[in-house]
Structure formats: structure tokens, C-alpha cells
Short mmCIF file of C-alpha atoms in Angstrom, two decimals:
data_model
loop_
_atom_site.label_atom_id
_atom_site.label_comp_id
_atom_site.label_asym_id
_atom_site.label_seq_id
_atom_site.Cartn_x
_atom_site.Cartn_y
_atom_site.Cartn_z
CA MET A 520 18.34 -19.05 -11.47
CA ALA A 521 16.77 -21.30 -8.87
CA GLU A 522 16.75 -18.48 -6.31
CA THR A 523 14.97 -16.21 -8.80
CA GLY A 524 12.37 -18.90 -9.43
CA ASP A 525 11.86 -19.34 -5.69
CA VAL A 526 11.39 -15.59 -5.22
CA ILE A 527 8.85 -15.45 -8.07
CA ALA A 528 7.03 -18.47 -6.68
CA GLU A 529 6.98 -16.92 -3.22
CA THR A 530 5.63 -13.63 -4.60
CA ILE A 531 2.87 -15.47 -6.45
CA ALA A 532 2.09 -17.42 -3.30
CA GLU A 533 1.92 -14.21 -1.25
CA GLU A 534 -0.48 -12.61 -3.74
CA ALA A 535 -2.65 -15.73 -3.82
CA ALA A 536 -2.67 -15.89 -0.03
CA GLU A 537 -3.65 -12.22 0.22
CA ASP A 538 -6.49 -12.78 -2.25
CA ALA A 539 -7.66 -15.83 -0.32
CA ALA A 540 -7.51 -13.92 2.96
CA GLU A 541 -9.47 -11.01 1.50
CA LEU A 542 -12.11 -13.37 0.15
CA ALA A 543 -12.31 -15.16 3.50
CA GLU A 544 -12.64 -11.82 5.27
CA LEU A 545 -15.52 -10.81 3.02
CA GLU A 546 -17.24 -14.13 3.65
CA ALA A 547 -16.69 -13.77 7.40
CA GLN A 548 -18.16 -10.27 7.41
CA LEU A 549 -21.10 -11.36 5.29
CA TYR A 550 -21.97 -14.72 6.81
CA GLY A 551 -20.29 -14.56 10.20
CA GLY A 552 -23.32 -13.09 12.00
CA GLY A 553 -25.72 -10.20 11.75
CA ASN A 554 -24.22 -8.03 14.51
CA GLU A 555 -23.01 -4.75 13.01
CA GLY A 556 -19.63 -3.77 14.36
CA GLY A 557 -19.23 -7.04 16.26
CA SER A 558 -16.39 -9.53 16.25
CA GLU A 559 -14.87 -10.58 12.96
CA ASP A 560 -14.94 -14.15 14.25
CA PRO A 561 -17.26 -16.04 11.85
CA GLY A 562 -18.12 -18.42 14.67
CA SER A 563 -19.36 -15.72 17.05
CA GLY A 564 -22.99 -14.75 17.06
CA ALA A 565 -24.13 -17.12 14.31
CA GLY A 566 -23.63 -20.24 16.39
CA GLY A 567 -22.97 -22.34 13.29
CA GLN A 568 -26.10 -21.13 11.47
CA ASP A 569 -25.99 -19.85 7.94
CA GLY A 570 -26.32 -16.16 7.15
CA ASP A 571 -30.07 -16.24 6.49
CA ASP A 572 -30.91 -18.16 9.67
CA ALA A 573 -28.68 -15.90 11.74
CA GLY A 574 -30.30 -12.81 10.32
CA ALA A 575 -33.79 -14.23 10.95
CA ALA A 576 -33.01 -15.18 14.53
CA GLY A 577 -31.54 -11.79 15.42
CA PRO A 578 -33.09 -8.32 15.41
CA PRO A 579 -34.06 -6.78 12.06
CA MET A 580 -31.22 -5.08 10.23
CA THR A 581 -31.01 -1.31 10.01
CA LYS A 582 -30.73 0.47 6.67
CA SER A 583 -26.99 0.92 7.08
CA GLN A 584 -26.58 -2.80 7.86
CA MET A 585 -28.65 -3.73 4.82
CA LYS A 586 -26.53 -1.44 2.62
CA LYS A 587 -23.33 -2.94 4.01
CA LYS A 588 -24.63 -6.47 3.44
CA ALA A 589 -25.57 -5.63 -0.15
CA ARG A 590 -22.16 -4.03 -0.74
CA LEU A 591 -20.34 -7.06 0.67
CA GLU A 592 -22.46 -9.39 -1.46
CA ARG A 593 -21.54 -7.42 -4.58
CA MET A 594 -17.85 -7.44 -3.65
CA LEU A 595 -17.94 -11.16 -2.91
CA ALA A 596 -19.73 -11.98 -6.16
CA LYS A 597 -17.29 -9.81 -8.13
CA ARG A 598 -14.26 -11.46 -6.52
CA GLN A 599 -15.62 -14.96 -7.10
CA GLU A 600 -16.39 -14.11 -10.72
CA GLN A 601 -12.87 -12.76 -11.14
CA ARG A 602 -11.42 -15.96 -9.68
CA GLN A 603 -13.45 -18.07 -12.10
CA ARG A 604 -12.18 -16.01 -15.03
CA GLU A 605 -8.59 -16.37 -13.84
CA LYS A 606 -8.97 -20.13 -13.45
CA ALA A 607 -10.48 -20.43 -16.92
CA ALA A 608 -7.68 -18.33 -18.42
CA LYS A 609 -5.01 -20.47 -16.72
CA ALA A 610 -6.69 -23.67 -17.89
CA ALA A 611 -6.85 -22.37 -21.46
CA LYS A 612 -3.18 -21.37 -21.29
CA ARG A 613 -2.17 -24.82 -20.06
CA ALA A 614 -4.21 -26.51 -22.78
CA GLU A 615 -2.63 -24.28 -25.43
CA ALA A 616 0.88 -25.07 -24.16
CA LYS A 617 0.10 -28.77 -24.13
CA GLU A 618 -1.17 -28.68 -27.72
CA ARG A 619 1.87 -26.69 -28.83
CA LYS A 620 4.27 -29.18 -27.24
CA ALA A 621 2.38 -32.08 -28.80
CA ALA A 622 2.63 -30.44 -32.22
CA GLU A 623 6.35 -29.82 -31.77
CA TYR A 624 6.90 -33.38 -30.58
CA SER A 625 5.11 -34.81 -33.62
CA THR A 626 7.52 -33.03 -35.97
CA MET A 627 10.68 -34.24 -34.17
CA THR A 628 12.95 -36.98 -35.37
CA ASP A 629 13.77 -39.96 -33.16
CA GLU A 630 17.14 -38.46 -32.25
CA GLN A 631 15.55 -35.15 -31.26
CA ARG A 632 12.98 -36.93 -29.10
CA LYS A 633 15.71 -38.92 -27.40
CA ALA A 634 17.75 -35.77 -26.72
CA MET A 635 14.69 -34.02 -25.31
CA LYS A 636 13.97 -36.92 -22.94
CA GLU A 637 17.58 -36.97 -21.76
CA GLU A 638 17.51 -33.21 -21.13
CA LYS A 639 14.27 -33.52 -19.20
CA GLN A 640 15.68 -36.35 -17.11
CA ALA A 641 18.83 -34.35 -16.36
CA LYS A 642 16.74 -31.43 -15.11
CA LEU A 643 14.70 -33.80 -12.96
CA ASN A 644 17.84 -35.33 -11.46
CA ALA A 645 19.28 -31.89 -10.70
CA LEU A 646 16.02 -30.92 -9.01
CA LYS A 647 16.11 -34.06 -6.87
CA GLU A 648 19.71 -33.38 -5.85
CA ALA A 649 18.86 -29.81 -4.89
CA GLU A 650 15.90 -31.03 -2.83
CA LYS A 651 18.09 -33.60 -1.11
CA ALA A 652 20.73 -30.98 -0.29
CA LEU A 653 18.03 -28.67 1.08
CA LYS A 654 16.70 -31.37 3.39
CA GLU A 655 20.20 -32.02 4.67
CA ARG A 656 20.74 -28.31 5.38
CA LEU A 657 17.43 -28.02 7.21
CA LYS A 658 18.16 -31.16 9.21
CA ALA A 659 21.57 -29.78 10.18
CA SER A 660 19.93 -26.51 11.27
CA LEU A 661 17.88 -28.42 13.85
CA GLU A 662 21.09 -29.63 15.47
CA SER A 663 23.46 -26.69 15.19
CA GLY A 664 21.67 -23.71 13.63
CA PRO A 665 20.93 -20.48 15.55
CA LYS A 666 17.52 -20.71 17.19
CA VAL A 667 14.72 -18.36 16.20
CA VAL A 668 11.44 -18.78 18.08
CA ILE A 669 8.04 -17.56 16.92
CA ASP A 670 5.89 -17.14 20.02
CA LEU A 671 2.29 -18.07 19.13
CA ASP A 672 0.82 -17.50 22.59
CA TRP A 673 -1.37 -14.59 21.43
CA GLU A 674 -4.47 -16.36 20.17
CA ASP A 675 -6.78 -14.43 22.51
CA LYS A 676 -5.54 -11.12 21.05
CA MET A 677 -6.40 -12.00 17.44
CA THR A 678 -9.50 -12.48 15.34
CA ASP A 679 -9.90 -15.49 13.07
CA ASN A 680 -8.85 -13.35 10.13
CA ASP A 681 -5.71 -12.25 11.99
CA ILE A 682 -4.88 -15.90 12.69
CA ARG A 683 -5.18 -16.72 8.99
CA HIS A 684 -2.79 -13.87 8.16
CA LEU A 685 -0.39 -15.13 10.83
CA VAL A 686 -0.41 -18.64 9.37
CA GLN A 687 0.42 -17.20 5.94
CA GLN A 688 3.35 -15.35 7.50
CA LEU A 689 4.59 -18.60 9.06
CA SER A 690 4.57 -20.17 5.60
CA PHE A 691 6.53 -17.24 4.14
CA SER A 692 9.02 -17.50 7.01
CA TYR A 693 9.72 -21.17 6.33
CA SER A 694 10.12 -20.41 2.63
CA ALA A 695 12.70 -17.71 3.47
CA ASN A 696 14.60 -20.18 5.66
CA LYS A 697 14.81 -22.66 2.78
CA GLN A 698 16.41 -20.13 0.43
CA VAL A 699 19.59 -19.46 2.42
CA GLU A 700 22.71 -21.61 2.46
CA LYS A 701 22.73 -21.92 6.27
CA PRO A 702 19.16 -22.03 7.62
CA VAL A 703 18.30 -21.23 11.23
CA HIS A 704 16.55 -23.55 13.65
CA MET A 705 12.94 -22.39 13.29
CA MET A 706 10.78 -23.05 16.36
CA LEU A 707 7.04 -22.57 16.80
CA THR A 708 6.08 -22.45 20.48
CA SER A 709 2.54 -22.41 21.93
CA PHE A 710 1.51 -24.17 18.72
CA LYS A 711 -1.99 -25.17 19.77
CA GLY A 712 -5.65 -24.16 19.66
CA LYS A 713 -6.97 -22.18 16.72
CA VAL A 714 -3.50 -21.31 15.48
CA ALA A 715 -2.53 -24.98 15.14
CA ASP A 716 -5.90 -25.95 13.65
CA THR A 717 -5.76 -23.14 11.09
CA ALA A 718 -2.15 -23.95 10.18
CA ASN A 719 -2.94 -27.63 9.63
CA LYS A 720 -5.83 -26.67 7.36
CA MET A 721 -4.07 -23.95 5.37
CA ILE A 722 -0.54 -25.36 5.00
CA SER A 723 -0.19 -28.53 2.97
CA GLY A 724 2.68 -30.72 4.19
CA LEU A 725 3.18 -28.86 7.45
CA GLU A 726 4.04 -32.15 9.15
CA ASN A 727 7.04 -32.47 6.81
CA TRP A 728 8.59 -29.13 7.78
CA SER A 729 12.06 -29.39 9.27
CA ILE A 730 11.26 -27.24 12.31
CA THR A 731 10.37 -27.63 15.98
CA ARG A 732 6.65 -27.41 16.76
CA THR A 733 5.49 -27.62 20.35
CA PRO A 734 2.44 -26.59 22.40
CA GLN A 735 4.80 -25.51 25.20
CA HIS A 736 5.44 -21.87 26.02
CA TYR A 737 8.92 -20.68 25.09
CA ALA A 738 9.77 -19.84 28.71
CA GLU A 739 8.81 -23.34 29.79
CA LEU A 740 10.71 -24.97 26.94
CA LEU A 741 13.89 -22.86 26.93
CA GLY A 742 13.93 -20.79 30.12
CA GLY A 743 13.89 -23.37 32.88
CA SER A 744 16.76 -21.74 34.77
CA GLU A 745 18.03 -18.22 35.25
CA GLU A 746 21.07 -18.98 33.13
CA ALA A 747 18.86 -20.35 30.36
CA ARG A 748 16.62 -17.27 30.47
CA SER A 749 19.68 -15.05 30.09
CA GLN A 750 20.18 -16.59 26.64
CA LEU A 751 16.71 -15.55 25.46
CA VAL A 752 16.10 -12.21 23.71
CA TYR A 753 12.59 -11.07 22.80
CA LEU A 754 12.60 -8.81 19.73
CA THR A 755 10.21 -5.88 19.98
CA ALA A 756 10.13 -2.37 18.51
CA ASP A 757 9.30 -1.02 22.00
CA SER A 758 12.63 -2.09 23.51
CA ASN A 759 15.20 0.52 24.58
CA ILE A 760 18.10 -1.74 23.57
CA GLU A 761 19.19 -1.77 19.94
CA LEU A 762 21.05 -4.76 18.52
CA GLU A 763 24.50 -4.27 17.05
CA GLU A 764 24.81 -7.83 15.82
CA LEU A 765 23.21 -11.22 16.42
CA ASP A 766 24.76 -13.74 18.79
CA PRO A 767 24.42 -17.30 17.42
CA THR A 768 24.52 -18.67 20.97
CA LYS A 769 21.38 -16.74 21.94
CA THR A 770 17.78 -17.55 21.05
CA TYR A 771 15.82 -14.70 19.49
CA ILE A 772 12.05 -14.64 19.95
CA ILE A 773 9.55 -13.05 17.58
CA GLY A 774 6.04 -12.20 18.72
CA GLY A 775 3.70 -14.26 16.56
CA ILE A 776 0.80 -11.82 16.52
CA VAL A 777 -1.09 -9.84 13.91
CA ASP A 778 -2.51 -6.92 15.87
CA HIS A 779 -2.55 -3.94 13.44
CA ASN A 780 -0.75 -1.89 16.13
CA ARG A 781 -3.63 -2.29 18.57
CA TYR A 782 -1.44 -3.53 21.43
CA LYS A 783 1.59 -1.27 21.78
CA GLY A 784 4.13 -2.65 24.27
CA LEU A 785 2.40 -6.02 24.57
CA CYS A 786 5.40 -8.23 23.74
CA GLU A 787 7.79 -6.12 25.79
CA GLY A 788 5.54 -6.34 28.84
CA SER A 789 5.20 -10.10 28.47
CA ALA A 790 8.96 -10.58 28.21
CA ARG A 791 9.62 -8.33 31.18
CA ALA A 792 7.11 -10.29 33.26
CA ALA A 793 8.89 -13.52 32.33
CA GLY A 794 12.30 -12.07 33.24
CA ILE A 795 13.56 -12.11 29.66
CA SER A 796 15.61 -9.34 28.06
CA THR A 797 14.37 -7.47 25.01
CA ALA A 798 15.98 -5.79 22.01
CA ARG A 799 15.02 -4.10 18.79
CA LEU A 800 16.49 -4.37 15.31
CA PRO A 801 18.73 -1.45 14.18
CA ILE A 802 16.32 -0.40 11.46
CA ALA A 803 16.40 3.35 12.13
CA LYS A 804 20.19 3.46 11.62
CA HIS A 805 19.94 2.23 8.06
CA ILE A 806 16.41 2.81 6.73
CA GLN A 807 13.78 5.35 7.70
CA LEU A 808 10.35 3.79 7.85
CA ALA A 809 7.19 5.65 6.94
CA SER A 810 5.55 4.75 10.26
CA ARG A 811 6.27 3.02 13.56
CA ALA A 812 8.81 0.21 13.08
CA VAL A 813 6.37 -2.70 13.49
CA LEU A 814 6.98 -5.37 10.87
CA THR A 815 5.25 -8.60 9.95
CA VAL A 816 6.44 -11.88 11.45
CA ASN A 817 7.92 -13.10 8.16
CA HIS A 818 9.83 -9.84 7.59
CA VAL A 819 11.46 -10.00 11.03
CA PHE A 820 12.25 -13.69 10.57
CA GLN A 821 13.75 -13.10 7.13
CA ILE A 822 15.89 -10.24 8.46
CA LEU A 823 17.40 -12.58 11.06
CA VAL A 824 17.93 -15.35 8.52
CA GLU A 825 19.56 -13.03 6.00
CA TRP A 826 21.79 -11.40 8.63
CA TYR A 827 23.28 -14.76 9.59
CA ALA A 828 24.01 -15.29 5.88
CA ARG A 829 25.34 -11.77 5.05
CA ARG A 830 26.17 -10.08 8.39
CA ASP A 831 25.40 -6.68 6.90
CA TRP A 832 22.40 -4.84 8.35
CA ALA A 833 22.17 -2.24 5.57
CA ALA A 834 22.19 -4.83 2.79
CA VAL A 835 19.77 -7.11 4.62
CA LEU A 836 17.26 -4.40 5.46
CA ASP A 837 17.39 -3.01 1.94
CA ALA A 838 16.75 -6.48 0.50
CA VAL A 839 13.97 -7.50 2.88
CA LEU A 840 11.91 -4.42 3.72
CA PRO A 841 9.28 -3.60 1.07
CA MET A 842 9.34 -0.15 -0.50
CA ARG A 843 5.84 0.70 0.71
CA LYS A 844 7.12 0.76 4.31
CA ARG A 845 9.90 3.25 3.62
CA ALA A 846 9.63 6.96 4.31
CA GLU A 847 11.12 8.11 1.01
CA TYR A 848 8.60 6.01 -0.91
CA ALA A 849 5.71 7.38 1.13
CA GLN A 850 6.98 10.95 0.65
CA GLN A 851 7.43 10.37 -3.07
CA SER A 852 3.88 9.08 -3.36
CA LYS A 853 2.63 12.07 -1.37
CA ASP A 854 4.56 14.51 -3.60
CA GLU A 855 3.19 12.85 -6.73
CA GLN A 856 -0.35 13.16 -5.41
CA GLN A 857 0.17 16.83 -4.58
CA GLN A 858 1.68 17.41 -8.01
CA ARG A 859 -1.31 15.80 -9.69
CA LYS A 860 -3.63 17.98 -7.63
CA GLY A 861 -1.54 21.04 -8.56
CA ASP A 862 -1.68 20.15 -12.24
CA LYS A 863 -5.45 19.87 -12.07
CA GLY A 864 -5.66 23.21 -10.26
CA GLY A 865 -3.37 24.81 -12.83
CA ASP A 866 -5.54 23.56 -15.66
CA LYS A 867 -8.59 25.05 -13.99
CA GLY A 868 -6.78 28.36 -13.43
CA ALA A 869 -5.65 28.45 -17.04
CA GLY A 870 -9.24 27.89 -18.09
CA ARG A 871 -10.45 30.88 -16.07
CA SER A 872 -7.67 33.12 -17.43
CA GLY A 873 -8.53 32.09 -20.97
CA GLN A 874 -12.19 32.89 -20.42
CA GLN A 875 -11.33 36.33 -19.04
CA HIS A 876 -9.09 37.00 -22.02
CA LYS A 877 -11.89 36.07 -24.42
CA GLU A 878 -14.33 38.32 -22.60
CA LYS A 879 -11.85 41.21 -22.75
CA GLU A 880 -11.26 40.75 -26.49
CA LYS A 881 -15.00 40.53 -27.09
CA GLY A 882 -15.49 43.80 -25.20
CA LYS A 883 -12.93 45.54 -27.41
CA ASP A 884 -14.57 44.25 -30.59
CA ASP A 885 -18.01 45.37 -29.45
CA ALA A 886 -16.70 48.82 -28.56
CA ALA A 887 -14.95 49.19 -31.92
CA ALA A 888 -18.11 48.19 -33.75
CA ALA A 889 -20.14 50.82 -31.86
CA GLY A 890 -17.89 53.63 -33.28
CA GLY A 891 -17.62 57.18 -31.88
CA GLY A 892 -14.83 59.24 -30.35
CA GLN A 893 -13.97 56.83 -27.52
CA PRO A 894 -13.78 53.21 -28.85
CA ALA A 895 -10.43 52.27 -27.29
CA ALA A 896 -11.16 53.72 -23.86
CA GLN A 897 -14.62 52.18 -23.59
CA ALA A 898 -13.34 48.75 -24.73
CA ASP A 899 -10.57 48.90 -22.16
CA ALA A 900 -13.06 49.95 -19.51
CA GLU A 901 -15.31 46.99 -20.25
CA ALA A 902 -12.29 44.64 -20.26
CA ALA A 903 -11.19 45.98 -16.88
CA GLY A 904 -14.71 45.40 -15.54
CA ALA A 905 -14.66 41.79 -16.78
CA ALA A 906 -11.23 41.09 -15.27
CA GLY A 907 -11.81 43.06 -12.06
CA GLY A 908 -13.90 40.40 -10.32
CA SER A 909 -17.34 38.91 -10.13
CA GLY A 910 -20.57 39.92 -8.42
CA ALA A 911 -21.04 43.38 -6.88
CA THR A 912 -17.30 44.16 -6.80
CA GLY A 913 -16.85 43.55 -10.51
CA ALA A 914 -19.94 45.58 -11.38
CA ALA A 915 -18.80 48.55 -9.25
CA GLU A 916 -15.34 48.57 -10.83
CA ALA A 917 -16.85 48.40 -14.29
CA ALA A 918 -19.08 51.38 -13.50
CA VAL A 919 -16.14 53.44 -12.22
CA VAL A 920 -14.07 52.62 -15.28
CA LYS A 921 -16.91 53.47 -17.65
CA ASP A 922 -17.56 56.85 -15.97
CA GLY A 923 -13.86 57.68 -16.12
CA ALA A 924 -13.69 56.77 -19.78
CA GLU A 925 -16.66 59.01 -20.63
CA ALA A 926 -15.14 61.90 -18.65
CA ALA A 927 -11.86 61.47 -20.47
CA GLY A 928 -13.68 61.38 -23.78
CA SER A 929 -15.43 64.71 -23.09
CA ALA A 930 -12.12 66.32 -22.09
CA GLY A 931 -10.61 65.53 -25.49
CA ALA A 932 -10.26 62.57 -27.84
CA ALA A 933 -6.67 63.18 -28.92
CA PRO A 934 -5.00 62.56 -25.53
CA MET A 935 -7.11 59.46 -25.03
CA GLU A 936 -6.17 58.05 -28.43
CA ALA A 937 -2.49 58.72 -27.74
CA GLU A 938 -2.66 56.89 -24.43
CA ALA A 939 -4.53 53.99 -26.02
CA ALA A 940 -1.87 53.72 -28.73
CA GLY A 941 0.90 53.76 -26.15
CA ALA A 942 -0.83 51.08 -24.10
CA GLY A 943 -0.88 48.78 -27.11
CA SER A 944 2.65 47.63 -26.36
CA LYS A 945 1.69 46.45 -22.87
CA SER A 946 0.48 43.00 -22.00
CA ASP A 947 -3.26 42.47 -21.56
CA GLU A 948 -2.94 42.28 -17.81
CA GLU A 949 -0.86 45.49 -17.56
CA GLU A 950 -3.29 47.27 -19.88
CA ALA A 951 -6.26 46.36 -17.71
CA ARG A 952 -4.49 47.57 -14.55
CA GLY A 953 -3.43 50.85 -16.22
CA VAL A 954 -6.94 51.63 -17.43
CA LYS A 955 -8.33 50.92 -13.98
CA ARG A 956 -5.87 53.33 -12.28
CA LYS A 957 -6.60 56.00 -14.89
CA ALA A 958 -10.33 55.59 -14.42
CA GLU A 959 -9.97 56.02 -10.65
CA ASP A 960 -8.10 59.34 -11.10
CA GLU A 961 -10.03 60.89 -13.98
CA PRO A 962 -13.47 61.30 -12.32
CA ALA A 963 -11.93 63.71 -9.78
CA ALA A 964 -10.38 65.78 -12.58
CA ALA A 965 -13.71 65.93 -14.37
CA ASP A 966 -15.47 67.09 -11.22
CA GLY A 967 -12.92 69.85 -10.80
#
């Protein structure tokens, strides 16, 4: 039950963090400087000025820049308005719950109130015991747990928005470590500069985390000798070596970078330059991803944590990797989109067929109303002209059919009526094709 609550809380936290990051990104694009297509860094270009001053100091905006600014302002205003509505709804819900509990409490007897207080105190004590046990597990992981390093020495390769996303992933990683029975020793190396400043601002209680934080580079901290470096393994999707299982005596390093696949082979090249071996997770053996096997920092960290707890790659990968990254999910979504497009196309096709059928029936009715010795043939001829096509082609076919029908009518009405009666058992489409073939043959007979 507690694990389910933690998962729900983590999911809510992830969604809130994504919303906050999106809002921050909009603000950075809108107020971070007037240079179109420039850095996403809100500190670059503006020099600490507000958006209006920055725009006044720089060159006048083009029409496309003005449109983009207006669009971002609308998006930002809409998101802020949505946040205010959500806050108001949550506040109203809390107030309603408080009033409901107060009403229930007022109707209770003294014994019921006493029992409720005892139950509440028991839950509080259980929560305190669980928190105490968690702290003991995390403390023990610092002494004897397998080491997992997140290398944060990539600040120069990330924008401010990327750094914010990275800090969120660090928070999710620590949350994943708290949920297992035997946590790993989580280490943040090169924890300095903008990454450290952003983490201290965004993560409340970071100083209370049971982890190792250091401004030192991982190679300096853990790879002082050749023997020590042999115990380090840098995890990267670009490695040629695939892991079979994890070795608790080795230290696994995760590249702490959010790069949107801009820097392929970056971590592998850095590890090779430092004389450190690399490896990749055996993802392809168990799950087919929709794209290149580059995962977020928290997903890789959680995979390692869960493997130490379960020691089953298939189960771990299935539990950790989100469905949106899997090939079968992407293919299913693609098939559904194609099916929806096909359904729309089918509806349009059915509409055209229905219109043609109506035109054909109308032609028959008009021909029957006109009377004479050739009503069936002329109606069929007009129907064939309507179904034969559009534009010049349709008009030519209609003319040929009409001439053939008139020639057949002059040759004798009885044979034509017999053929029309026999054609009544055919489908509309077969009837139209038969009349067309007959019309193509009959003009030659009439000429002869």
C-alpha cells in the first residue's frame, strides 16, 4: 500500500515538474532576450534586463518574431490561468473535506472520538517507524551499497532548461532509490556551478539526502590508480559491450546530461579518454525500443536499482521503461492513426458512391417520365454517363452511350426491352458497365 502511494506521489511530482519546466521554458523564450533562434539561456542577451528593456535595446523585431512573441504570451497567459484554476479547485476541495470532517466529528460520541484519535496516532507512529527504517537503509547504503555515480560534468553542453530537467531527474532517481529494500550508494560527482545552484533552488531538503555529493570529477575521486579505474564502468548506449549482469564490486557511471540526442558518442569518448571501460544495458534483448536506446538519467538509475533488487532484466525493464518508448506502442499508435485516416477516406468514398447512385436513379426516373420507345436504354445511357467519370471524359462517354441507345432504338424496340428486362437482375454497377459495352458496339452495327 505504501509503495503504491509512493508511486502515485512520484507520478504527480513528475507531472508537476514537467508543467513547471514547460512554464519556465515559455518564460525563458519570452523574456530571456529578443534574439530569434538564439540560446535558450534566459541570462544570455538580456543581461539581466526585463523583456521590454531588452527588446528596446536590441534591433526591432521582425514580423515572425512579433508573431512568435504574441503566441508565447498567449500560451503563457493560458498556462498561468490554468494553474490558478487548478489551485482554486484544490483549495475548494480541501475546504470541503475539512468541513465534512468537522461535521462528522460533531456527530461522534466521546468513545468514537477517542477511537479515531487512537487510530490516527497509530498511523502516525507507523509512518515514523517506516521513515526511521528508510533512513537506516539509506545510511547503510553509503557504507556497503553498490555505487552508482551520476556524472554531472556536462554543464557546458546544456541549456538552462536542460539543467532544470536534469535536476528533476536527479530528484526522481533519489525517490526510486528510497523505494527499494536495499538502496544503492548514490553519488553525484562534479556537483558544482549552475547544476548545483539549480538543484539547491529546486529541491527542498537536498542537504538531507543520504547520498554523496562532491564537486570532484569521478575519475579524480574514484580512479586514482589503474586498479581503481578498472573498477569503473561508464554506461552508454554507444558502447560495444553489453552487460550480462551487474557486479556489486564495480562502480557504474551514468552520464548526467540532457542533450536530446545532440551529442552522439559523447559519454563514450569521454570515458575512453579517461581510460575507463564502457558498457550498455541489455535492453535490445528484452524490449524493442521505438528509437535509439537513449534513456533519461532517472530511468537508467532506476533500472540499476531495480536489478540489484530483482536480478531479472526482463522484469526490470518491463517495469521501468515507459510504454511510449517501446516499438510496439509506437507501431500501435501509427496503425491507429492510419486506421482513422482510412475510415475517413472510406466515409468520403461512400459519399461519392451514394451521390453517383442517386444521379443514376434520377436519370432513370427522368427517362421514364419522358416516355417513348426507348425509356430503359436512354436511362441506362444517362446513368452510365454519370458514373463514367467527370469532365471531358464523362461527357464523351455519355455521348457515345446516348448515340448507341438511339441506334438500338431505331433497330427495334423489342430486343432492347428484352435486354433491359434481363439486366434488371444485375447490380447497378454491372448494369452500367454492360450498357457501356453495348453502346460501344452498337454504333458500328448501325453504320453497317
